[in-house]
PDB file of C-alpha atoms in Angstrom:
ATOM      1  CA  MET A  86      -0.871  -3.272   3.957  1.00 41.00           C
ATOM      2  CA  GLU A  87      -2.882  -1.327   6.513  1.00 38.00           C
ATOM      3  CA  THR A  88      -4.093  -4.283   8.583  1.00 32.00           C
ATOM      4  CA  THR A  89      -0.829  -6.140   8.991  1.00 35.00           C
ATOM      5  CA  SER A  90       1.638  -3.263   8.810  1.00 37.00           C
ATOM      6  CA  ARG A  91       0.287  -1.298  11.733  1.00 34.00           C
ATOM      7  CA  ALA A  92       0.984  -4.285  13.958  1.00 32.00           C
ATOM      8  CA  VAL A  93       4.682  -3.989  13.214  1.00 36.00           C
ATOM      9  CA  VAL A  94       5.262  -0.903  15.336  1.00 36.00           C
ATOM     10  CA  GLU A  95       4.285  -0.922  18.966  1.00 35.00           C
ATOM     11  CA  ALA A  96       5.067   1.761  21.501  1.00 33.00           C
ATOM     12  CA  PRO A  97       8.360   0.627  23.047  1.00 36.00           C
ATOM     13  CA  ASP A  98       8.634   0.058  26.749  1.00 38.00           C
ATOM     14  CA  ALA A  99      11.219   2.681  27.545  1.00 34.00           C
ATOM     15  CA  GLU A 100      10.821   2.156  31.259  1.00 34.00           C
ATOM     16  CA  GLY A 101      12.862  -1.033  31.059  1.00 35.00           C
ATOM     17  CA  GLY A 102      15.892   0.951  29.942  1.00 35.00           C
ATOM     18  CA  GLN A 103      16.690  -1.261  26.964  1.00 35.00           C
ATOM     19  CA  GLN A 104      14.733  -3.480  24.656  1.00 38.00           C
ATOM     20  CA  VAL A 105      15.520  -5.796  21.773  1.00 40.00           C
ATOM     21  CA  PRO A 106      12.935  -6.145  18.974  1.00 43.00           C
ATOM     22  CA  SER A 107       9.643  -7.004  20.682  1.00 35.00           C
ATOM     23  CA  ALA A 108       8.407  -9.269  17.889  1.00 39.00           C
ATOM     24  CA  ARG A 109      11.668 -11.182  17.489  1.00 44.00           C
ATOM     25  CA  ARG A 110      10.798 -14.691  16.289  1.00 54.00           C
ATOM     26  CA  THR A 111      12.316 -17.946  15.137  1.00 75.00           C
ATOM     27  CA  VAL A 112      13.019 -18.867  11.546  1.00 90.00           C
ATOM     28  CA  ASP A 113       9.714 -20.767  11.185  1.00 90.00           C
ATOM     29  CA  GLY A 114       7.712 -17.834   9.835  1.00 92.00           C
ATOM     30  CA  TYR A 115      10.431 -16.969   7.333  1.00 95.00           C
ATOM     31  CA  LEU A 116      10.421 -20.511   5.974  1.00 93.00           C
ATOM     32  CA  GLU A 117       6.692 -20.226   5.239  1.00 93.00           C
ATOM     33  CA  ALA A 118       7.176 -17.302   2.847  1.00 93.00           C
ATOM     34  CA  PRO A 119       6.640 -18.079  -0.874  1.00 91.00           C
ATOM     35  CA  PHE A 120       9.151 -15.383  -1.859  1.00 94.00           C
ATOM     36  CA  PRO A 121      12.927 -14.909  -1.385  1.00 95.00           C
ATOM     37  CA  TRP A 122      14.288 -12.925   1.553  1.00 97.00           C
ATOM     38  CA  TYR A 123      16.807 -10.148   1.107  1.00 97.00           C
ATOM     39  CA  GLY A 124      19.636  -8.986   3.334  1.00 97.00           C
ATOM     40  CA  LEU A 125      22.875  -7.082   2.952  1.00 97.00           C
ATOM     41  CA  ASP A 126      25.256  -8.710   0.485  1.00 96.00           C
ATOM     42  CA  GLU A 127      28.496 -10.522   1.334  1.00 94.00           C
ATOM     43  CA  ALA A 128      30.410  -7.246   1.598  1.00 95.00           C
ATOM     44  CA  PHE A 129      28.861  -6.912   5.060  1.00 95.00           C
ATOM     45  CA  SER A 130      30.742  -9.173   7.481  1.00 92.00           C
ATOM     46  CA  GLY A 131      29.064  -8.229  10.783  1.00 92.00           C
ATOM     47  CA  PRO A 132      26.306  -9.901  12.826  1.00 93.00           C
ATOM     48  CA  ARG A 133      22.979 -10.781  11.173  1.00 94.00           C
ATOM     49  CA  TRP A 134      19.765 -11.567  13.045  1.00 93.00           C
ATOM     50  CA  LEU A 135      16.118 -12.322  12.439  1.00 94.00           C
ATOM     51  CA  MET A 136      13.480  -9.857  13.590  1.00 93.00           C
ATOM     52  CA  GLN A 137       9.859 -10.506  12.614  1.00 90.00           C
ATOM     53  CA  VAL A 138       7.481 -11.509   9.850  1.00 94.00           C
ATOM     54  CA  GLY A 139       4.129  -9.944   9.019  1.00 92.00           C
ATOM     55  CA  THR A 140       1.094 -11.704   7.584  1.00 88.00           C
ATOM     56  CA  ALA A 141      -1.857 -10.682   5.439  1.00 80.00           C
ATOM     57  CA  ALA A 142      -5.443 -11.060   6.602  1.00 74.00           C
ATOM     58  CA  ASP A 143      -5.514 -14.626   5.263  1.00 75.00           C
ATOM     59  CA  GLY A 144      -2.456 -15.632   7.291  1.00 83.00           C
ATOM     60  CA  ALA A 145       0.001 -15.696   4.385  1.00 84.00           C
ATOM     61  CA  VAL A 146       3.469 -14.300   5.121  1.00 91.00           C
ATOM     62  CA  GLU A 147       3.690 -10.964   3.327  1.00 91.00           C
ATOM     63  CA  HIS A 148       6.780  -9.232   4.675  1.00 95.00           C
ATOM     64  CA  GLY A 149       9.599  -9.562   7.187  1.00 96.00           C
ATOM     65  CA  SER A 150      12.783  -7.958   8.475  1.00 96.00           C
ATOM     66  CA  ILE A 151      16.403  -9.040   8.907  1.00 96.00           C
ATOM     67  CA  GLY A 152      18.839  -7.008  11.014  1.00 95.00           C
ATOM     68  CA  HIS A 153      22.535  -6.332  10.497  1.00 95.00           C
ATOM     69  CA  GLY A 154      25.098  -4.880  12.874  1.00 94.00           C
ATOM     70  CA  ASP A 155      24.368  -3.866  16.463  1.00 89.00           C
ATOM     71  CA  GLU A 156      20.899  -4.888  17.624  1.00 84.00           C
ATOM     72  CA  PRO A 157      19.102  -1.561  18.138  1.00 72.00           C
ATOM     73  CA  SER A 158      17.628  -0.718  21.486  1.00 63.00           C
ATOM     74  CA  VAL A 159      15.253   1.878  22.878  1.00 54.00           C
ATOM     75  CA  ARG A 160      16.938   3.795  25.669  1.00 47.00           C
ATOM     76  CA  HIS A 161      16.769   7.076  27.514  1.00 42.00           C
ATOM     77  CA  GLU A 162      19.688   8.534  25.610  1.00 46.00           C
ATOM     78  CA  THR A 163      21.744  11.642  26.179  1.00 43.00           C
ATOM     79  CA  ALA A 164      23.078  13.901  23.470  1.00 41.00           C
ATOM     80  CA  GLY A 165      26.132  12.483  21.781  1.00 42.00           C
ATOM     81  CA  GLU A 166      25.639   8.962  23.134  1.00 48.00           C
ATOM     82  CA  ASP A 167      26.579   6.151  20.745  1.00 50.00           C
ATOM     83  CA  ARG A 168      23.308   4.460  19.840  1.00 59.00           C
ATOM     84  CA  GLY A 169      24.877   1.628  17.862  1.00 76.00           C
ATOM     85  CA  LYS A 170      25.222   1.017  14.146  1.00 91.00           C
ATOM     86  CA  PHE A 171      22.643  -1.084  12.363  1.00 94.00           C
ATOM     87  CA  ALA A 172      20.776  -1.607   9.115  1.00 96.00           C
ATOM     88  CA  VAL A 173      17.512  -3.524   8.815  1.00 96.00           C
ATOM     89  CA  VAL A 174      16.378  -4.931   5.467  1.00 97.00           C
ATOM     90  CA  VAL A 175      12.619  -5.354   4.917  1.00 97.00           C
ATOM     91  CA  THR A 176      11.391  -7.735   2.212  1.00 97.00           C
ATOM     92  CA  VAL A 177       7.821  -7.283   0.958  1.00 95.00           C
ATOM     93  CA  ALA A 178       6.066  -9.672  -1.428  1.00 91.00           C
ATOM     94  CA  ALA A 179       4.946  -7.887  -4.591  1.00 85.00           C
ATOM     95  CA  ASN A 180       1.248  -8.790  -4.535  1.00 76.00           C
ATOM     96  CA  PRO A 181      -1.627  -7.380  -6.586  1.00 62.00           C
ATOM     97  CA  VAL A 182      -5.082  -6.754  -5.156  1.00 55.00           C
ATOM     98  CA  ARG A 183      -6.467 -10.262  -4.576  1.00 54.00           C
ATOM     99  CA  ARG A 184      -9.254 -12.146  -2.861  1.00 52.00           C
ATOM    100  CA  SER A 185      -8.699 -13.488   0.635  1.00 53.00           C
ATOM    101  CA  ALA A 186      -8.345 -17.246   1.050  1.00 55.00           C
ATOM    102  CA  ASP A 187     -11.912 -17.562   2.366  1.00 53.00           C
ATOM    103  CA  GLY A 188     -13.293 -15.509  -0.508  1.00 56.00           C
ATOM    104  CA  THR A 189     -14.976 -12.989   1.776  1.00 56.00           C
ATOM    105  CA  GLY A 190     -12.960  -9.912   0.883  1.00 57.00           C
ATOM    106  CA  LEU A 191     -10.036  -8.342  -0.945  1.00 53.00           C
ATOM    107  CA  LEU A 192      -6.435  -8.053   0.221  1.00 57.00           C
ATOM    108  CA  GLU A 193      -4.640  -4.813  -0.534  1.00 66.00           C
ATOM    109  CA  ALA A 194      -1.900  -4.702  -3.138  1.00 62.00           C
ATOM    110  CA  THR A 195       1.679  -4.177  -2.029  1.00 76.00           C
ATOM    111  CA  SER A 196       4.108  -1.767  -3.663  1.00 88.00           C
ATOM    112  CA  VAL A 197       7.375   0.075  -3.192  1.00 92.00           C
ATOM    113  CA  SER A 198       5.396   2.456  -0.981  1.00 93.00           C
ATOM    114  CA  SER A 199       4.549  -0.508   1.267  1.00 92.00           C
ATOM    115  CA  ALA A 200       8.259  -1.207   1.715  1.00 95.00           C
ATOM    116  CA  ALA A 201       8.977   2.479   2.337  1.00 95.00           C
ATOM    117  CA  TRP A 202       6.268   2.700   4.994  1.00 93.00           C
ATOM    118  CA  LEU A 203       7.365  -0.464   6.783  1.00 94.00           C
ATOM    119  CA  ALA A 204      10.938   0.799   6.801  1.00 95.00           C
ATOM    120  CA  GLY A 205       9.853   4.210   8.065  1.00 93.00           C
ATOM    121  CA  VAL A 206       7.834   2.897  10.988  1.00 91.00           C
ATOM    122  CA  GLY A 207      10.493   0.285  11.706  1.00 91.00           C
ATOM    123  CA  LEU A 208      13.016   3.059  12.242  1.00 90.00           C
ATOM    124  CA  LEU A 209      10.579   4.855  14.551  1.00 85.00           C
ATOM    125  CA  SER A 210      10.306   1.784  16.778  1.00 81.00           C
ATOM    126  CA  PHE A 211      13.966   2.215  17.791  1.00 78.00           C
ATOM    127  CA  THR A 212      14.190   5.995  18.008  1.00 71.00           C
ATOM    128  CA  TRP A 213      11.971   6.772  20.955  1.00 64.00           C
ATOM    129  CA  PRO A 214      12.860  10.259  22.313  1.00 61.00           C
ATOM    130  CA  GLY A 215      14.038   9.545  25.824  1.00 58.00           C
ATOM    131  CA  GLN A 216      13.434  13.111  26.965  1.00 63.00           C
ATOM    132  CA  MET A 217       9.737  12.906  26.146  1.00 62.00           C
ATOM    133  CA  ASP A 218       7.217  12.385  28.923  1.00 65.00           C
ATOM    134  CA  HIS A 219       6.016   8.790  29.064  1.00 65.00           C
ATOM    135  CA  SER A 220       2.376   9.867  28.847  1.00 69.00           C
ATOM    136  CA  LEU A 221       2.972  11.583  25.499  1.00 73.00           C
ATOM    137  CA  ARG A 222       4.619   8.705  23.679  1.00 69.00           C
ATOM    138  CA  ASP A 223       1.436   7.227  22.167  1.00 71.00           C
ATOM    139  CA  ASP A 224       0.541  10.585  20.620  1.00 73.00           C
ATOM    140  CA  TRP A 225       4.107  11.008  19.343  1.00 68.00           C
ATOM    141  CA  LEU A 226       4.176   7.535  17.818  1.00 75.00           C
ATOM    142  CA  GLU A 227       0.794   7.978  16.158  1.00 77.00           C
ATOM    143  CA  GLN A 228       1.831  11.320  14.699  1.00 77.00           C
ATOM    144  CA  GLN A 229       5.188  10.072  13.419  1.00 76.00           C
ATOM    145  CA  THR A 230       3.640   6.897  12.007  1.00 80.00           C
ATOM    146  CA  GLU A 231       1.119   8.955  10.058  1.00 82.00           C
ATOM    147  CA  THR A 232       3.938  11.145   8.768  1.00 82.00           C
ATOM    148  CA  ALA A 233       5.827   8.049   7.616  1.00 83.00           C
ATOM    149  CA  TRP A 234       2.715   6.893   5.765  1.00 79.00           C
ATOM    150  CA  VAL A 235       2.273  10.250   4.023  1.00 86.00           C
ATOM    151  CA  LEU A 236       5.932  10.260   2.967  1.00 87.00           C
ATOM    152  CA  ALA A 237       5.773   6.673   1.696  1.00 87.00           C
ATOM    153  CA  ASP A 238       2.684   7.525  -0.352  1.00 86.00           C
ATOM    154  CA  ASP A 239       4.565  10.282  -2.208  1.00 89.00           C
ATOM    155  CA  LEU A 240       7.854   8.721  -3.314  1.00 92.00           C
ATOM    156  CA  SER A 241       8.188  11.307  -6.089  1.00 91.00           C
ATOM    157  CA  GLY A 242       8.015  14.151  -3.583  1.00 92.00           C
ATOM    158  CA  GLU A 243      10.827  16.482  -2.551  1.00 92.00           C
ATOM    159  CA  ASP A 244      11.481  14.562   0.665  1.00 93.00           C
ATOM    160  CA  TRP A 245      12.951  11.698  -1.369  1.00 96.00           C
ATOM    161  CA  SER A 246      16.060  11.497  -3.517  1.00 96.00           C
ATOM    162  CA  THR A 247      17.263   8.693  -5.804  1.00 96.00           C
ATOM    163  CA  LEU A 248      20.088   6.392  -4.786  1.00 96.00           C
ATOM    164  CA  SER A 249      21.511   3.579  -6.932  1.00 97.00           C
ATOM    165  CA  LEU A 250      22.626   0.486  -4.993  1.00 97.00           C
ATOM    166  CA  PRO A 251      23.496  -3.053  -6.131  1.00 97.00           C
ATOM    167  CA  VAL A 252      20.828  -5.736  -5.779  1.00 97.00           C
ATOM    168  CA  ASP A 253      22.177  -9.182  -6.605  1.00 96.00           C
ATOM    169  CA  GLY A 254      25.034  -7.344  -8.280  1.00 95.00           C
ATOM    170  CA  VAL A 255      22.793  -5.222 -10.522  1.00 96.00           C
ATOM    171  CA  PRO A 256      22.638  -1.415 -10.006  1.00 96.00           C
ATOM    172  CA  THR A 257      19.094  -0.669  -8.858  1.00 96.00           C
ATOM    173  CA  PRO A 258      17.362   2.682  -8.172  1.00 96.00           C
ATOM    174  CA  PHE A 259      16.030   3.300  -4.671  1.00 97.00           C
ATOM    175  CA  HIS A 260      13.985   6.073  -3.126  1.00 97.00           C
ATOM    176  CA  TYR A 261      16.012   7.475  -0.228  1.00 97.00           C
ATOM    177  CA  ARG A 262      15.462   9.946   2.594  1.00 95.00           C
ATOM    178  CA  GLU A 263      17.201  10.981   5.791  1.00 94.00           C
ATOM    179  CA  SER A 264      15.745  12.300   9.040  1.00 87.00           C
ATOM    180  CA  GLU A 265      16.890  13.087  12.554  1.00 83.00           C
ATOM    181  CA  PHE A 266      16.214   9.433  13.406  1.00 83.00           C
ATOM    182  CA  GLY A 267      18.247   7.806  10.631  1.00 91.00           C
ATOM    183  CA  TRP A 268      17.703   6.905   6.981  1.00 96.00           C
ATOM    184  CA  VAL A 269      15.069   5.002   4.995  1.00 96.00           C
ATOM    185  CA  LEU A 270      15.124   3.630   1.459  1.00 96.00           C
ATOM    186  CA  ALA A 271      12.900   1.478  -0.757  1.00 97.00           C
ATOM    187  CA  GLY A 272      12.975  -0.113  -4.203  1.00 96.00           C
ATOM    188  CA  SER A 273      12.091  -3.255  -6.160  1.00 94.00           C
ATOM    189  CA  THR A 274      14.045  -6.332  -7.259  1.00 93.00           C
ATOM    190  CA  ARG A 275      14.003  -8.686 -10.227  1.00 89.00           C
ATOM    191  CA  GLU A 276      12.907 -11.493  -7.914  1.00 88.00           C
ATOM    192  CA  GLY A 277       9.365 -10.196  -7.550  1.00 86.00           C
ATOM    193  CA  VAL A 278       9.710  -8.501  -4.174  1.00 94.00           C
ATOM    194  CA  HIS A 279      10.068  -4.967  -2.887  1.00 96.00           C
ATOM    195  CA  VAL A 280      12.957  -4.128  -0.566  1.00 97.00           C
ATOM    196  CA  GLY A 281      12.963  -1.466   2.102  1.00 97.00           C
ATOM    197  CA  ALA A 282      15.738  -0.689   4.551  1.00 97.00           C
ATOM    198  CA  TYR A 283      16.391   1.602   7.475  1.00 96.00           C
ATOM    199  CA  GLY A 284      19.293   2.260   9.791  1.00 95.00           C
ATOM    200  CA  ARG A 285      21.478   4.646  11.697  1.00 92.00           C
ATOM    201  CA  GLY A 286      25.212   4.836  12.260  1.00 91.00           C
ATOM    202  CA  MET A 287      25.831   2.929   8.998  1.00 93.00           C
ATOM    203  CA  SER A 288      25.913   4.865   5.745  1.00 94.00           C
ATOM    204  CA  ALA A 289      23.328   3.716   3.227  1.00 96.00           C
ATOM    205  CA  TYR A 290      25.561   4.784   0.352  1.00 95.00           C
ATOM    206  CA  GLY A 291      27.907   1.807   0.674  1.00 91.00           C
ATOM    207  CA  LEU A 292      25.272  -0.908   1.047  1.00 96.00           C
ATOM    208  CA  GLY A 293      24.348  -3.702  -1.338  1.00 97.00           C
ATOM    209  CA  PHE A 294      21.527  -6.245  -1.171  1.00 98.00           C
ATOM    210  CA  ALA A 295      21.330  -9.906  -2.099  1.00 97.00           C
ATOM    211  CA  VAL A 296      18.995 -12.877  -1.770  1.00 96.00           C
ATOM    212  CA  VAL A 297      19.523 -14.788   1.481  1.00 96.00           C
ATOM    213  CA  ARG A 298      20.480 -18.277   0.328  1.00 93.00           C
ATOM    214  CA  ASP A 299      19.936 -20.012   3.685  1.00 91.00           C
ATOM    215  CA  ILE A 300      17.557 -18.173   5.997  1.00 92.00           C
ATOM    216  CA  ALA A 301      17.823 -21.010   8.528  1.00 85.00           C
ATOM    217  CA  ALA A 302      21.424 -19.973   9.184  1.00 81.00           C
ATOM    218  CA  TYR A 303      20.120 -16.784  10.805  1.00 77.00           C
ATOM    219  CA  GLU A 304      18.278 -18.564  13.609  1.00 62.00           C
TER     220      GLU A 304
END
């Protein structure tokens, strides 16, 4: 996941005051995926919106994100300011190590850790510390991204707890952690994909996930 995943998080342009997801795209990329997409289940009645897809080195769609609630923004925020309530669901194809389409190399396997890392860095992309000097943000982002990777690589560690949430109506175990920026969770489904999620302002404990039956309706 190293090659494609690191492209997901870019240093946000805080100077503009507010920013919607920088890689927001149309439904086209989602329709190219050979796996089902996941979002919050029908118990969630708020806004839903497409964000971005990520591809492997051979161009195949490998993961993507769907947002729910208030579209998150990066702002210079003051203490106590309402930053909106949102949850983003990340779907990751469960792929083994495999040869690239041109046969010149190997593509990395994906796992629950892949979903956890994508969710962790996704949360970082909308939690830029407004009080930090602009010149320091690249160092901060690199440091926090590396931390997210280390945490995702140790899902059995003390930073994670276990949370059971419904997936297509079936109770499913997830790895879960909270931070000053929000929460992150990751698990697997019976449909052959891994699911990660991140958010703030919305409790993860009451969420449920389900296959998106018509992704085109999100456009």
